[in-house]
XYZ file of C-alpha atoms in Angstrom:
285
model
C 2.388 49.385 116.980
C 4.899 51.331 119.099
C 6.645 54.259 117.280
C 9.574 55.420 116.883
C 11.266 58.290 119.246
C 12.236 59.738 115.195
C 8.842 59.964 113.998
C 8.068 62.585 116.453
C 11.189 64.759 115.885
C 10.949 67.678 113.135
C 12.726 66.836 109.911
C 15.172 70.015 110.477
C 16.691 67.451 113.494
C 16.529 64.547 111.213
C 19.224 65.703 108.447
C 22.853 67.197 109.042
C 23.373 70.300 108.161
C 25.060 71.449 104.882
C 28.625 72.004 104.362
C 28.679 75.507 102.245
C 31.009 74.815 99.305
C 34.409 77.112 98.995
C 33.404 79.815 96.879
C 35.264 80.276 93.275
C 36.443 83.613 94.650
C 37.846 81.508 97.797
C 39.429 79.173 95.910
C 41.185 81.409 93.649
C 42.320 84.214 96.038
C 43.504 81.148 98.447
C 45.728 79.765 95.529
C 49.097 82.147 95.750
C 50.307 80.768 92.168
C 46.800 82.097 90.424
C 46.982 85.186 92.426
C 50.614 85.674 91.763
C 49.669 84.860 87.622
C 46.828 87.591 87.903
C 48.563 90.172 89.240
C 51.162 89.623 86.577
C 48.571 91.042 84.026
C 47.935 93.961 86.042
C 49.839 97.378 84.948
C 52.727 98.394 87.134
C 51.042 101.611 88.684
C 47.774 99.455 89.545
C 50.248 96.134 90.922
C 52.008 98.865 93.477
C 47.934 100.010 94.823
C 47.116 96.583 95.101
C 50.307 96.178 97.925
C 48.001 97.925 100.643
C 44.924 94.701 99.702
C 46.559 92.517 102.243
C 49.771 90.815 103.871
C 49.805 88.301 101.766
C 49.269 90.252 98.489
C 51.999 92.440 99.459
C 54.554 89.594 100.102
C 53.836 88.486 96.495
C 53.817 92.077 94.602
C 57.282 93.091 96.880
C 60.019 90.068 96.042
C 62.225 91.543 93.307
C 61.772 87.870 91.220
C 57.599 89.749 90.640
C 59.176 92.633 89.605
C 61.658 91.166 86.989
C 58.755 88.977 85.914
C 56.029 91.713 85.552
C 58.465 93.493 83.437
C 59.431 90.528 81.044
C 55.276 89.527 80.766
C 54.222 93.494 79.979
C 57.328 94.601 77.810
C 57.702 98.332 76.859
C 58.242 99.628 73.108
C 59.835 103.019 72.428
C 57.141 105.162 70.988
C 58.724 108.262 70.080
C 62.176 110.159 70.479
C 63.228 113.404 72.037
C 65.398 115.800 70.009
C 66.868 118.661 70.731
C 66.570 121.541 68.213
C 67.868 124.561 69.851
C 71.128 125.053 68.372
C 69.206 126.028 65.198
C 66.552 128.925 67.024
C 66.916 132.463 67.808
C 66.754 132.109 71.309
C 65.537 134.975 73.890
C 68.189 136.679 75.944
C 67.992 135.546 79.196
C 69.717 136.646 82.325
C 70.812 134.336 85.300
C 71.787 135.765 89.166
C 74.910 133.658 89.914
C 75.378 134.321 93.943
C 79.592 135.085 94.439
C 79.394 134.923 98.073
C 77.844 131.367 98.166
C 80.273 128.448 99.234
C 80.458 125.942 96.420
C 78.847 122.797 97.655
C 79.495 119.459 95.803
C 76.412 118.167 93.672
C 74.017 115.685 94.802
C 72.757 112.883 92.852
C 69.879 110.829 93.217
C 68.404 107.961 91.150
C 64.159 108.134 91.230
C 61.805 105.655 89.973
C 58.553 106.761 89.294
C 56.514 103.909 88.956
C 57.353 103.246 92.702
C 58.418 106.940 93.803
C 60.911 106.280 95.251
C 64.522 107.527 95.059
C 68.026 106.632 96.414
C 71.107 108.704 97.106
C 74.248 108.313 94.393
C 77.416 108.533 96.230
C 79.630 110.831 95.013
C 82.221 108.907 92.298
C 85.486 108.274 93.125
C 88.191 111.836 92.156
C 84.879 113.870 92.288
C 86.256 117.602 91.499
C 89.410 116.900 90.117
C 87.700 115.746 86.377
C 85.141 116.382 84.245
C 81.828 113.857 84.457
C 79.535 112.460 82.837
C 77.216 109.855 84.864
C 74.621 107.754 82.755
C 72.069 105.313 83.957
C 71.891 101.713 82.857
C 68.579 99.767 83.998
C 66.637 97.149 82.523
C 63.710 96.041 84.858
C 63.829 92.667 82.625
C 67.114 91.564 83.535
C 67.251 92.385 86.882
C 65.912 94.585 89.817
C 69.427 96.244 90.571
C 70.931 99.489 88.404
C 74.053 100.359 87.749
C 75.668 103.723 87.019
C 78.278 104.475 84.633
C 80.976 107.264 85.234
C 82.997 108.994 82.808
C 86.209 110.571 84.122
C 88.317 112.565 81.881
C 91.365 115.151 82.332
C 93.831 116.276 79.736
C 94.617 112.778 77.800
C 93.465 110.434 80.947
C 89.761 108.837 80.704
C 88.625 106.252 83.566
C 85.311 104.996 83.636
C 83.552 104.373 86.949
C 80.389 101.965 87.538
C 78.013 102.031 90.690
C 76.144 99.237 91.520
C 72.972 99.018 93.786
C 73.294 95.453 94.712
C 76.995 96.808 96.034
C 76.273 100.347 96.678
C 80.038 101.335 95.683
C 82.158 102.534 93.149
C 84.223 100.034 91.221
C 87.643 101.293 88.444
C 86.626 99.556 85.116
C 88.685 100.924 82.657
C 91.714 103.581 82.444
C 93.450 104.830 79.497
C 96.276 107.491 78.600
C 96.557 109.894 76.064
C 93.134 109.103 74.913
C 91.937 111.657 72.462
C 89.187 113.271 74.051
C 87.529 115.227 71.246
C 87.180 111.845 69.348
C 83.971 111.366 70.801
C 80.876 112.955 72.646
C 80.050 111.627 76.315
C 77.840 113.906 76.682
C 74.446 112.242 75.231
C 75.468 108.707 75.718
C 72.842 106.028 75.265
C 72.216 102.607 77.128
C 71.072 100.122 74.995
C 71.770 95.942 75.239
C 73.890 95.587 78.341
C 75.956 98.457 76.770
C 76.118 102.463 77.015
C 77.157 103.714 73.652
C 78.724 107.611 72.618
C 78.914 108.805 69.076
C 81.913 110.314 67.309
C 81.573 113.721 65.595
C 84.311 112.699 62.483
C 84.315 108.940 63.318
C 83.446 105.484 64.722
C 81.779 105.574 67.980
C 82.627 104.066 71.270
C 81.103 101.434 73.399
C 81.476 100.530 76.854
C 79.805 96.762 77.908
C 79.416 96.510 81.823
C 79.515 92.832 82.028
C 83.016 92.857 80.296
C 84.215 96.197 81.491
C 86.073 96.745 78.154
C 85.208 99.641 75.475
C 84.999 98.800 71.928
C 84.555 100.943 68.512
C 81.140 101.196 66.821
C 80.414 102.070 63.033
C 78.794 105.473 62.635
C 75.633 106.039 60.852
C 76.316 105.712 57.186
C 76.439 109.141 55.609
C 74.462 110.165 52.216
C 77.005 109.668 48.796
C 76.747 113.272 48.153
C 76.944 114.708 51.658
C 79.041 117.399 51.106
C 77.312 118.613 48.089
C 73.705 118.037 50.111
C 70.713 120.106 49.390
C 69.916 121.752 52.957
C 66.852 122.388 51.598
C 65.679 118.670 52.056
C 64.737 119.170 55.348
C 64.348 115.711 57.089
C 65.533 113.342 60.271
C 66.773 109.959 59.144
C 66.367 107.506 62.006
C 68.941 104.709 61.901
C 68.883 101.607 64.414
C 72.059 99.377 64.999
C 71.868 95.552 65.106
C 72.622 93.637 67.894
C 76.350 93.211 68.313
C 76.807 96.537 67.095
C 78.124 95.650 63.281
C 76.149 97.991 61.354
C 72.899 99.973 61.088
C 70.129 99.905 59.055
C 67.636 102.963 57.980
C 64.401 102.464 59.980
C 62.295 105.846 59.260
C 62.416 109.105 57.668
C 60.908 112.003 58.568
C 60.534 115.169 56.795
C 60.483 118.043 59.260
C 58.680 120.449 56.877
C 55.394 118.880 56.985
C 56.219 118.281 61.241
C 56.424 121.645 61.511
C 53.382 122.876 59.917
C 51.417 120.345 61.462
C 52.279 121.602 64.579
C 53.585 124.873 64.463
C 54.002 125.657 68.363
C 57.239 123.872 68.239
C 58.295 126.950 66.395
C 57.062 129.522 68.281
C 58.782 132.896 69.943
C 61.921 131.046 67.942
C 63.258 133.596 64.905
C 60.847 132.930 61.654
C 63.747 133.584 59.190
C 65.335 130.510 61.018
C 65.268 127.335 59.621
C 64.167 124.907 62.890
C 65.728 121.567 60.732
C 68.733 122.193 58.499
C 70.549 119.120 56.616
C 70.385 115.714 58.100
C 70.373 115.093 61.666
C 71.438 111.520 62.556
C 69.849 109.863 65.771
């Protein structure tokens, strides 16, 4: 019986060859929406290394929309606060060399992020020379890739209050007032909190100013002990009060007695003047 021309080919030439099956590792890293939900898991310092993987990882990471989304899915909590004690030390004398035949040159301001290290110029506000200033930061990575800067402008009874944007890159007039009594509240140590940068009063309510609105408005102070002017300075402690949204009141969160700090780390203390007491009385935060 005649044969075949296949029975006397090798089985190799008999079957097609085998398609090799897309890897898992294919299939994900070919999918931009896992990759994109990956690197959203990733901490900020390690998302910015990962850039340099490839094109296509860095035209996920770079988009401002990642960055404002990162942010919201790894949120940061405030773990600890930074006072300032020195008012109450026995400082060393120190001497400065101040230079009288040096021109004055106008001060230049830059805003750095360190995550990405990288920094931008601040163009010098509006009257710059002519008032005092105070220039504070507001940035919340959640909201929105783009900072603004608030400016605080005051001479004799006038106060006007400047704010820089990024996404503009120019000064804008918010607010001006007259005879505005200047030594009813602090700019100096303002705070940005909720869309908002916020000043305490020394004697009084505090002051608010809200960027979206571009108005200021009055905040409660911290509520003061019943017996504060007859308090014991020897109860050495920091009360810690936080305000509730919409800035109606506050509400004690901790309280910590500086005593027990101080011995349990006693360098905070040191070349400072031992007779001193480091925490006198109440210090509201």
């Amino acid at each position: 019986m005649a044969s075949s021309c296949s029975d006397h080919l090798p089985s190799s030439f008999m079957t097609l060859p085998k398609q090799n099956p897309l890897s898992s590792v294919d299939a994900v890293f070919g999918n931009d929406d896992l990759v994109t939900e990956i690197l959203l898991r990733v901490p900020a310092k390690a998302v910015l290394k990962l850039k340099l993987v490839s094109k296509n990882w860095l035209s996920i990471i770079s988009p401002a929309s990642f960055a404002v989304r990162h942010t919201r899915r790894n949120p940061h909590t405030v773990s600890a606060l930074l006072l300032r004690f020195s008012s109450f030390f026995k400082e060393q004398p120190t001497h400065k060399h101040v230079s009288l035949d040096a021109e004055r040159s106008k001060p230049t301001d830059y805003i750095f992020n360190p995550t990405t290290r990288q920094f931008a110029l601040l163009p010098l506000p509006p009257n710059e020379g002519k008032y005092f200033t105070r220039i504070h930061l507001v940035f919340d990575p959640s909201v929105s890739p783009h900072y603004r800067v608030v400016c605080i402008q005051f001479f004799n009874s006038e106060l006007k209050i400047y704010v820089y944007s990024s996404e503009t890159t120019d000064w804008k007039l918010s607010v001006k007032l007259d005879n505005f009594d200047l030594l009813s509240v602090n700019f100096t140590n303002g705070v940005s909190w909720n869309g908002a940068v916020h000043w305490m009063s020394p004697s009084g309510n505090g002051l608010s100013f809200l960027l979206d609105m571009e108005c200021l408005q009055t905040i409660p102070r911290p509520p003061l002990p019943e017996s504060w002017q007859d308090q014991d300075f020897s109860d050495q402690s920091i009360v810690v009060y936080s305000m509730e949204r919409g800035c109606s009141k506050w509400f004690a969160k901790y309280c910590l007695h500086m005593n027990a700090i101080v011995m349990a780390y006693p360098e905070i203390t040191e070349d400072k003047d031992p007779t001193a007491s480091p925490f006198s009385g109440k210090k509201w935060v």
